[in-house]
Amino acid sequence: MADKKFVVKNGLQSDGRVLVNKTTDNNTDNLQVDGTIQVTDQIKSTLASGTAPFTVSSTTKVTNLNAALLDDQTGSYYL
């Protein structure tokens, strides 16, 4: 079967979980994607303070990732 395109231009809403290219539902995450996610604008979090807005399982260094503060300290603190 040829790949099919699904284009959302004015928003997508769901009262449950959305699975993209997934064969099984983990029954936890609202959006589950098997593959790369590419955005052409900002990714914004409206999560309240006190909870991390994202988590990362990988320990691999991210090229071109800039962090202004590490544990509330600037880079010169560590020199």
mmCIF file of N, CA, C and O in Angstrom:
data_model
loop_
_atom_site.group_PDB
_atom_site.id
_atom_site.type_symbol
_atom_site.label_atom_id
_atom_site.label_comp_id
_atom_site.label_asym_id
_atom_site.label_seq_id
_atom_site.Cartn_x
_atom_site.Cartn_y
_atom_site.Cartn_z
ATOM 1 N N MET A 1 0.848 -1.178 0.000
ATOM 2 C CA MET A 1 0.000 0.000 0.000
ATOM 3 C C MET A 1 0.896 1.244 0.000
ATOM 4 O O MET A 1 1.872 1.317 0.724
ATOM 5 N N ALA A 2 0.557 2.205 -0.789
ATOM 6 C CA ALA A 2 1.311 3.463 -0.864
ATOM 7 C C ALA A 2 1.076 4.294 0.388
ATOM 8 O O ALA A 2 0.040 4.184 1.033
ATOM 9 N N ASP A 3 2.067 5.127 0.733
ATOM 10 C CA ASP A 3 1.914 6.024 1.875
ATOM 11 C C ASP A 3 0.770 6.991 1.628
ATOM 12 O O ASP A 3 0.580 7.462 0.513
ATOM 13 N N LYS A 4 0.017 7.280 2.655
ATOM 14 C CA LYS A 4 -1.081 8.236 2.586
ATOM 15 C C LYS A 4 -0.716 9.450 3.411
ATOM 16 O O LYS A 4 -0.106 9.337 4.466
ATOM 17 N N LYS A 5 -1.072 10.625 2.947
ATOM 18 C CA LYS A 5 -0.824 11.858 3.685
ATOM 19 C C LYS A 5 -2.083 12.270 4.423
ATOM 20 O O LYS A 5 -3.184 12.173 3.902
ATOM 21 N N PHE A 6 -1.874 12.736 5.646
ATOM 22 C CA PHE A 6 -2.960 13.257 6.460
ATOM 23 C C PHE A 6 -2.535 14.656 6.876
ATOM 24 O O PHE A 6 -1.575 14.822 7.628
ATOM 25 N N VAL A 7 -3.194 15.668 6.373
ATOM 26 C CA VAL A 7 -2.798 17.054 6.612
ATOM 27 C C VAL A 7 -3.812 17.730 7.532
ATOM 28 O O VAL A 7 -5.009 17.672 7.287
ATOM 29 N N VAL A 8 -3.309 18.351 8.592
ATOM 30 C CA VAL A 8 -4.154 19.088 9.524
ATOM 31 C C VAL A 8 -3.779 20.555 9.397
ATOM 32 O O VAL A 8 -2.642 20.927 9.666
ATOM 33 N N LYS A 9 -4.702 21.392 8.967
ATOM 34 C CA LYS A 9 -4.406 22.816 8.782
ATOM 35 C C LYS A 9 -5.063 23.699 9.824
ATOM 36 O O LYS A 9 -4.552 24.758 10.133
ATOM 37 N N ASN A 10 -6.183 23.307 10.362
ATOM 38 C CA ASN A 10 -6.912 24.171 11.288
ATOM 39 C C ASN A 10 -7.070 23.544 12.666
ATOM 40 O O ASN A 10 -7.963 23.902 13.403
ATOM 41 N N GLY A 11 -6.229 22.606 13.002
ATOM 42 C CA GLY A 11 -6.277 22.004 14.328
ATOM 43 C C GLY A 11 -6.824 20.594 14.314
ATOM 44 O O GLY A 11 -7.577 20.208 13.440
ATOM 45 N N LEU A 12 -6.397 19.843 15.277
ATOM 46 C CA LEU A 12 -6.839 18.465 15.455
ATOM 47 C C LEU A 12 -7.215 18.315 16.912
ATOM 48 O O LEU A 12 -6.454 18.700 17.795
ATOM 49 N N GLN A 13 -8.375 17.770 17.181
ATOM 50 C CA GLN A 13 -8.809 17.584 18.554
ATOM 51 C C GLN A 13 -9.166 16.135 18.774
ATOM 52 O O GLN A 13 -9.658 15.452 17.874
ATOM 53 N N SER A 14 -8.906 15.656 19.978
ATOM 54 C CA SER A 14 -9.231 14.292 20.337
ATOM 55 C C SER A 14 -9.612 14.253 21.807
ATOM 56 O O SER A 14 -8.992 14.918 22.628
ATOM 57 N N ASP A 15 -10.621 13.467 22.129
ATOM 58 C CA ASP A 15 -10.996 13.270 23.524
ATOM 59 C C ASP A 15 -10.213 12.119 24.140
ATOM 60 O O ASP A 15 -10.377 11.795 25.307
ATOM 61 N N GLY A 16 -9.362 11.500 23.352
ATOM 62 C CA GLY A 16 -8.552 10.377 23.836
ATOM 63 C C GLY A 16 -7.135 10.499 23.320
ATOM 64 O O GLY A 16 -6.656 11.587 23.033
ATOM 65 N N ARG A 17 -6.474 9.385 23.175
ATOM 66 C CA ARG A 17 -5.096 9.371 22.704
ATOM 67 C C ARG A 17 -5.053 9.366 21.184
ATOM 68 O O ARG A 17 -5.932 8.844 20.521
ATOM 69 N N VAL A 18 -3.980 9.955 20.633
ATOM 70 C CA VAL A 18 -3.751 9.959 19.192
ATOM 71 C C VAL A 18 -2.491 9.151 18.937
ATOM 72 O O VAL A 18 -1.441 9.425 19.505
ATOM 73 N N LEU A 19 -2.600 8.132 18.098
ATOM 74 C CA LEU A 19 -1.473 7.284 17.755
ATOM 75 C C LEU A 19 -1.106 7.527 16.301
ATOM 76 O O LEU A 19 -1.973 7.539 15.428
ATOM 77 N N VAL A 20 0.175 7.747 16.036
ATOM 78 C CA VAL A 20 0.652 7.965 14.674
ATOM 79 C C VAL A 20 1.680 6.888 14.368
ATOM 80 O O VAL A 20 2.730 6.826 15.011
ATOM 81 N N ASN A 21 1.380 6.059 13.420
ATOM 82 C CA ASN A 21 2.286 5.006 12.966
ATOM 83 C C ASN A 21 2.587 3.991 14.073
ATOM 84 O O ASN A 21 3.641 3.375 14.094
ATOM 85 N N LYS A 22 1.683 3.834 15.020
ATOM 86 C CA LYS A 22 1.883 2.912 16.139
ATOM 87 C C LYS A 22 1.021 1.672 15.941
ATOM 88 O O LYS A 22 -0.092 1.760 15.452
ATOM 89 N N THR A 23 1.537 0.540 16.359
ATOM 90 C CA THR A 23 0.751 -0.691 16.276
ATOM 91 C C THR A 23 0.121 -1.030 17.622
ATOM 92 O O THR A 23 -0.854 -1.761 17.680
ATOM 93 N N THR A 24 0.679 -0.488 18.715
ATOM 94 C CA THR A 24 0.101 -0.723 20.034
ATOM 95 C C THR A 24 0.005 0.592 20.801
ATOM 96 O O THR A 24 0.814 1.491 20.617
ATOM 97 N N ASP A 25 -0.984 0.685 21.664
ATOM 98 C CA ASP A 25 -1.243 1.869 22.484
ATOM 99 C C ASP A 25 -0.656 1.615 23.867
ATOM 100 O O ASP A 25 -0.935 0.593 24.484
ATOM 101 N N ASN A 26 0.175 2.541 24.384
ATOM 102 C CA ASN A 26 0.750 2.333 25.715
ATOM 103 C C ASN A 26 -0.222 2.702 26.834
ATOM 104 O O ASN A 26 0.109 2.583 28.009
ATOM 105 N N ASN A 27 -1.414 3.181 26.466
ATOM 106 C CA ASN A 27 -2.467 3.526 27.430
ATOM 107 C C ASN A 27 -2.056 4.590 28.444
ATOM 108 O O ASN A 27 -2.646 4.692 29.504
ATOM 109 N N THR A 28 -1.019 5.367 28.119
ATOM 110 C CA THR A 28 -0.540 6.399 29.040
ATOM 111 C C THR A 28 -0.457 7.757 28.365
ATOM 112 O O THR A 28 -1.044 8.714 28.834
ATOM 113 N N ASP A 29 0.286 7.844 27.268
ATOM 114 C CA ASP A 29 0.558 9.124 26.623
ATOM 115 C C ASP A 29 -0.552 9.513 25.667
ATOM 116 O O ASP A 29 -1.062 8.691 24.921
ATOM 117 N N ASN A 30 -0.917 10.802 25.681
ATOM 118 C CA ASN A 30 -1.993 11.288 24.822
ATOM 119 C C ASN A 30 -1.607 11.292 23.353
ATOM 120 O O ASN A 30 -2.444 11.096 22.485
ATOM 121 N N LEU A 31 -0.338 11.549 23.056
ATOM 122 C CA LEU A 31 0.144 11.521 21.679
ATOM 123 C C LEU A 31 1.317 10.563 21.612
ATOM 124 O O LEU A 31 2.295 10.717 22.340
ATOM 125 N N GLN A 32 1.201 9.568 20.754
ATOM 126 C CA GLN A 32 2.251 8.576 20.587
ATOM 127 C C GLN A 32 2.654 8.548 19.121
ATOM 128 O O GLN A 32 1.811 8.392 18.253
ATOM 129 N N VAL A 33 3.937 8.744 18.852
ATOM 130 C CA VAL A 33 4.430 8.800 17.489
ATOM 131 C C VAL A 33 5.588 7.829 17.348
ATOM 132 O O VAL A 33 6.523 7.849 18.134
ATOM 133 N N ASP A 34 5.527 6.984 16.344
ATOM 134 C CA ASP A 34 6.643 6.108 16.018
ATOM 135 C C ASP A 34 7.324 6.703 14.803
ATOM 136 O O ASP A 34 6.886 6.515 13.676
ATOM 137 N N GLY A 35 8.357 7.506 15.017
ATOM 138 C CA GLY A 35 9.061 8.177 13.935
ATOM 139 C C GLY A 35 9.489 9.567 14.369
ATOM 140 O O GLY A 35 9.326 9.964 15.512
ATOM 141 N N THR A 36 10.045 10.298 13.439
ATOM 142 C CA THR A 36 10.561 11.638 13.702
ATOM 143 C C THR A 36 9.435 12.666 13.688
ATOM 144 O O THR A 36 8.516 12.563 12.885
ATOM 145 N N ILE A 37 9.537 13.650 14.573
ATOM 146 C CA ILE A 37 8.600 14.769 14.577
ATOM 147 C C ILE A 37 9.380 16.007 14.160
ATOM 148 O O ILE A 37 10.410 16.321 14.734
ATOM 149 N N GLN A 38 8.887 16.703 13.148
ATOM 150 C CA GLN A 38 9.538 17.923 12.668
ATOM 151 C C GLN A 38 8.554 19.071 12.778
ATOM 152 O O GLN A 38 7.396 18.938 12.396
ATOM 153 N N VAL A 39 9.015 20.193 13.333
ATOM 154 C CA VAL A 39 8.163 21.371 13.452
ATOM 155 C C VAL A 39 8.845 22.548 12.773
ATOM 156 O O VAL A 39 10.066 22.599 12.680
ATOM 157 N N THR A 40 8.050 23.484 12.288
ATOM 158 C CA THR A 40 8.600 24.681 11.655
ATOM 159 C C THR A 40 8.316 25.927 12.491
ATOM 160 O O THR A 40 8.514 27.035 12.036
ATOM 161 N N ASP A 41 7.839 25.713 13.712
ATOM 162 C CA ASP A 41 7.583 26.811 14.633
ATOM 163 C C ASP A 41 7.947 26.325 16.032
ATOM 164 O O ASP A 41 8.478 25.239 16.197
ATOM 165 N N GLN A 42 7.644 27.092 17.032
ATOM 166 C CA GLN A 42 8.001 26.753 18.401
ATOM 167 C C GLN A 42 7.182 25.582 18.932
ATOM 168 O O GLN A 42 6.042 25.374 18.537
ATOM 169 N N ILE A 43 7.794 24.866 19.860
ATOM 170 C CA ILE A 43 7.073 23.894 20.672
ATOM 171 C C ILE A 43 6.890 24.558 22.022
ATOM 172 O O ILE A 43 7.859 24.952 22.660
ATOM 173 N N LYS A 44 5.651 24.729 22.449
ATOM 174 C CA LYS A 44 5.369 25.467 23.677
ATOM 175 C C LYS A 44 4.767 24.544 24.726
ATOM 176 O O LYS A 44 3.939 23.709 24.425
ATOM 177 N N SER A 45 5.184 24.752 25.970
ATOM 178 C CA SER A 45 4.612 24.017 27.091
ATOM 179 C C SER A 45 3.869 25.004 27.986
ATOM 180 O O SER A 45 4.390 26.065 28.308
ATOM 181 N N THR A 46 2.670 24.657 28.378
ATOM 182 C CA THR A 46 1.898 25.482 29.310
ATOM 183 C C THR A 46 1.793 24.792 30.668
ATOM 184 O O THR A 46 0.980 25.170 31.496
ATOM 185 N N LEU A 47 2.653 23.804 30.891
ATOM 186 C CA LEU A 47 2.670 23.075 32.149
ATOM 187 C C LEU A 47 3.087 24.004 33.280
ATOM 188 O O LEU A 47 3.993 24.819 33.127
ATOM 189 N N ALA A 48 2.431 23.883 34.410
ATOM 190 C CA ALA A 48 2.727 24.745 35.563
ATOM 191 C C ALA A 48 4.134 24.491 36.097
ATOM 192 O O ALA A 48 4.692 23.410 35.928
ATOM 193 N N SER A 49 4.698 25.497 36.750
ATOM 194 C CA SER A 49 6.012 25.362 37.382
ATOM 195 C C SER A 49 5.992 24.212 38.380
ATOM 196 O O SER A 49 4.973 23.930 38.999
ATOM 197 N N GLY A 50 7.155 23.579 38.530
ATOM 198 C CA GLY A 50 7.255 22.472 39.478
ATOM 199 C C GLY A 50 7.258 21.112 38.811
ATOM 200 O O GLY A 50 7.538 20.106 39.445
ATOM 201 N N THR A 51 6.928 21.083 37.531
ATOM 202 C CA THR A 51 6.943 19.841 36.768
ATOM 203 C C THR A 51 7.755 20.069 35.508
ATOM 204 O O THR A 51 7.545 21.055 34.807
ATOM 205 N N ALA A 52 8.684 19.169 35.228
ATOM 206 C CA ALA A 52 9.508 19.303 34.028
ATOM 207 C C ALA A 52 8.625 19.246 32.779
ATOM 208 O O ALA A 52 7.753 18.389 32.688
ATOM 209 N N PRO A 53 8.830 20.159 31.807
ATOM 210 C CA PRO A 53 7.973 20.189 30.622
ATOM 211 C C PRO A 53 8.244 19.057 29.641
ATOM 212 O O PRO A 53 7.444 18.776 28.778
ATOM 213 N N PHE A 54 9.400 18.381 29.773
ATOM 214 C CA PHE A 54 9.671 17.207 28.941
ATOM 215 C C PHE A 54 10.700 16.331 29.631
ATOM 216 O O PHE A 54 11.392 16.766 30.543
ATOM 217 N N THR A 55 10.783 15.084 29.208
ATOM 218 C CA THR A 55 11.782 14.164 29.740
ATOM 219 C C THR A 55 12.544 13.557 28.575
ATOM 220 O O THR A 55 12.042 13.466 27.468
ATOM 221 N N VAL A 56 13.783 13.155 28.855
ATOM 222 C CA VAL A 56 14.636 12.561 27.837
ATOM 223 C C VAL A 56 15.218 11.273 28.398
ATOM 224 O O VAL A 56 15.799 11.280 29.487
ATOM 225 N N SER A 57 15.078 10.179 27.661
ATOM 226 C CA SER A 57 15.623 8.902 28.098
ATOM 227 C C SER A 57 17.052 8.699 27.619
ATOM 228 O O SER A 57 17.839 8.027 28.260
ATOM 229 N N SER A 58 17.400 9.278 26.489
ATOM 230 C CA SER A 58 18.717 9.089 25.897
ATOM 231 C C SER A 58 19.793 9.841 26.672
ATOM 232 O O SER A 58 19.548 10.915 27.214
ATOM 233 N N THR A 59 20.998 9.290 26.703
ATOM 234 C CA THR A 59 22.137 9.971 27.320
ATOM 235 C C THR A 59 23.068 10.547 26.257
ATOM 236 O O THR A 59 24.126 11.071 26.578
ATOM 237 N N THR A 60 22.665 10.489 24.996
ATOM 238 C CA THR A 60 23.470 10.990 23.893
ATOM 239 C C THR A 60 23.439 12.515 23.853
ATOM 240 O O THR A 60 22.388 13.133 24.005
ATOM 241 N N LYS A 61 24.610 13.120 23.654
ATOM 242 C CA LYS A 61 24.731 14.577 23.568
ATOM 243 C C LYS A 61 23.948 15.099 22.365
ATOM 244 O O LYS A 61 23.968 14.507 21.290
ATOM 245 N N VAL A 62 23.263 16.220 22.546
ATOM 246 C CA VAL A 62 22.482 16.839 21.481
ATOM 247 C C VAL A 62 23.312 17.966 20.859
ATOM 248 O O VAL A 62 23.653 18.936 21.533
ATOM 249 N N THR A 63 23.636 17.822 19.584
ATOM 250 C CA THR A 63 24.402 18.835 18.877
ATOM 251 C C THR A 63 23.611 20.134 18.794
ATOM 252 O O THR A 63 22.407 20.120 18.572
ATOM 253 N N ASN A 64 24.284 21.258 18.987
ATOM 254 C CA ASN A 64 23.698 22.595 18.880
ATOM 255 C C ASN A 64 22.642 22.905 19.939
ATOM 256 O O ASN A 64 21.865 23.835 19.781
ATOM 257 N N LEU A 65 22.603 22.151 21.021
ATOM 258 C CA LEU A 65 21.681 22.464 22.112
ATOM 259 C C LEU A 65 22.366 23.453 23.037
ATOM 260 O O LEU A 65 23.421 23.180 23.597
ATOM 261 N N ASN A 66 21.788 24.625 23.170
ATOM 262 C CA ASN A 66 22.344 25.671 24.022
ATOM 263 C C ASN A 66 21.533 25.770 25.305
ATOM 264 O O ASN A 66 20.319 25.813 25.275
ATOM 265 N N ALA A 67 22.228 25.799 26.412
ATOM 266 C CA ALA A 67 21.568 25.966 27.701
ATOM 267 C C ALA A 67 22.207 27.145 28.417
ATOM 268 O O ALA A 67 23.413 27.164 28.645
ATOM 269 N N ALA A 68 21.427 28.146 28.749
ATOM 270 C CA ALA A 68 21.961 29.334 29.415
ATOM 271 C C ALA A 68 22.315 29.038 30.868
ATOM 272 O O ALA A 68 23.254 29.588 31.416
ATOM 273 N N LEU A 69 21.570 28.169 31.519
ATOM 274 C CA LEU A 69 21.805 27.850 32.921
ATOM 275 C C LEU A 69 21.844 26.341 33.120
ATOM 276 O O LEU A 69 21.088 25.598 32.505
ATOM 277 N N LEU A 70 22.727 25.914 34.010
ATOM 278 C CA LEU A 70 22.798 24.521 34.419
ATOM 279 C C LEU A 70 22.747 24.523 35.942
ATOM 280 O O LEU A 70 23.631 25.073 36.601
ATOM 281 N N ASP A 71 21.720 23.962 36.507
ATOM 282 C CA ASP A 71 21.502 24.011 37.960
ATOM 283 C C ASP A 71 21.554 25.445 38.475
ATOM 284 O O ASP A 71 22.187 25.750 39.486
ATOM 285 N N ASP A 72 20.916 26.361 37.732
ATOM 286 C CA ASP A 72 20.826 27.778 38.078
ATOM 287 C C ASP A 72 22.166 28.509 38.054
ATOM 288 O O ASP A 72 22.318 29.561 38.658
ATOM 289 N N GLN A 73 23.166 27.969 37.369
ATOM 290 C CA GLN A 73 24.481 28.599 37.267
ATOM 291 C C GLN A 73 24.823 28.802 35.793
ATOM 292 O O GLN A 73 24.482 27.978 34.958
ATOM 293 N N THR A 74 25.519 29.907 35.481
ATOM 294 C CA THR A 74 25.983 30.134 34.122
ATOM 295 C C THR A 74 27.305 29.394 33.908
ATOM 296 O O THR A 74 27.938 28.932 34.872
ATOM 297 N N GLY A 75 27.735 29.285 32.668
ATOM 298 C CA GLY A 75 28.940 28.536 32.321
ATOM 299 C C GLY A 75 30.187 29.010 33.042
ATOM 300 O O GLY A 75 31.032 28.203 33.437
ATOM 301 N N SER A 76 30.332 30.327 33.270
ATOM 302 C CA SER A 76 31.527 30.850 33.934
ATOM 303 C C SER A 76 31.660 30.341 35.370
ATOM 304 O O SER A 76 32.762 30.258 35.904
ATOM 305 N N TYR A 77 30.565 29.960 35.998
ATOM 306 C CA TYR A 77 30.587 29.425 37.360
ATOM 307 C C TYR A 77 31.438 28.163 37.430
ATOM 308 O O TYR A 77 32.105 27.892 38.424
ATOM 309 N N TYR A 78 31.402 27.366 36.356
ATOM 310 C CA TYR A 78 32.091 26.083 36.347
ATOM 311 C C TYR A 78 33.558 26.177 35.939
ATOM 312 O O TYR A 78 34.261 25.186 35.941
ATOM 313 N N LEU A 79 34.022 27.374 35.559
ATOM 314 C CA LEU A 79 35.422 27.524 35.172
ATOM 315 C C LEU A 79 36.269 27.600 36.368
ATOM 316 O O LEU A 79 36.853 27.919 37.038
#
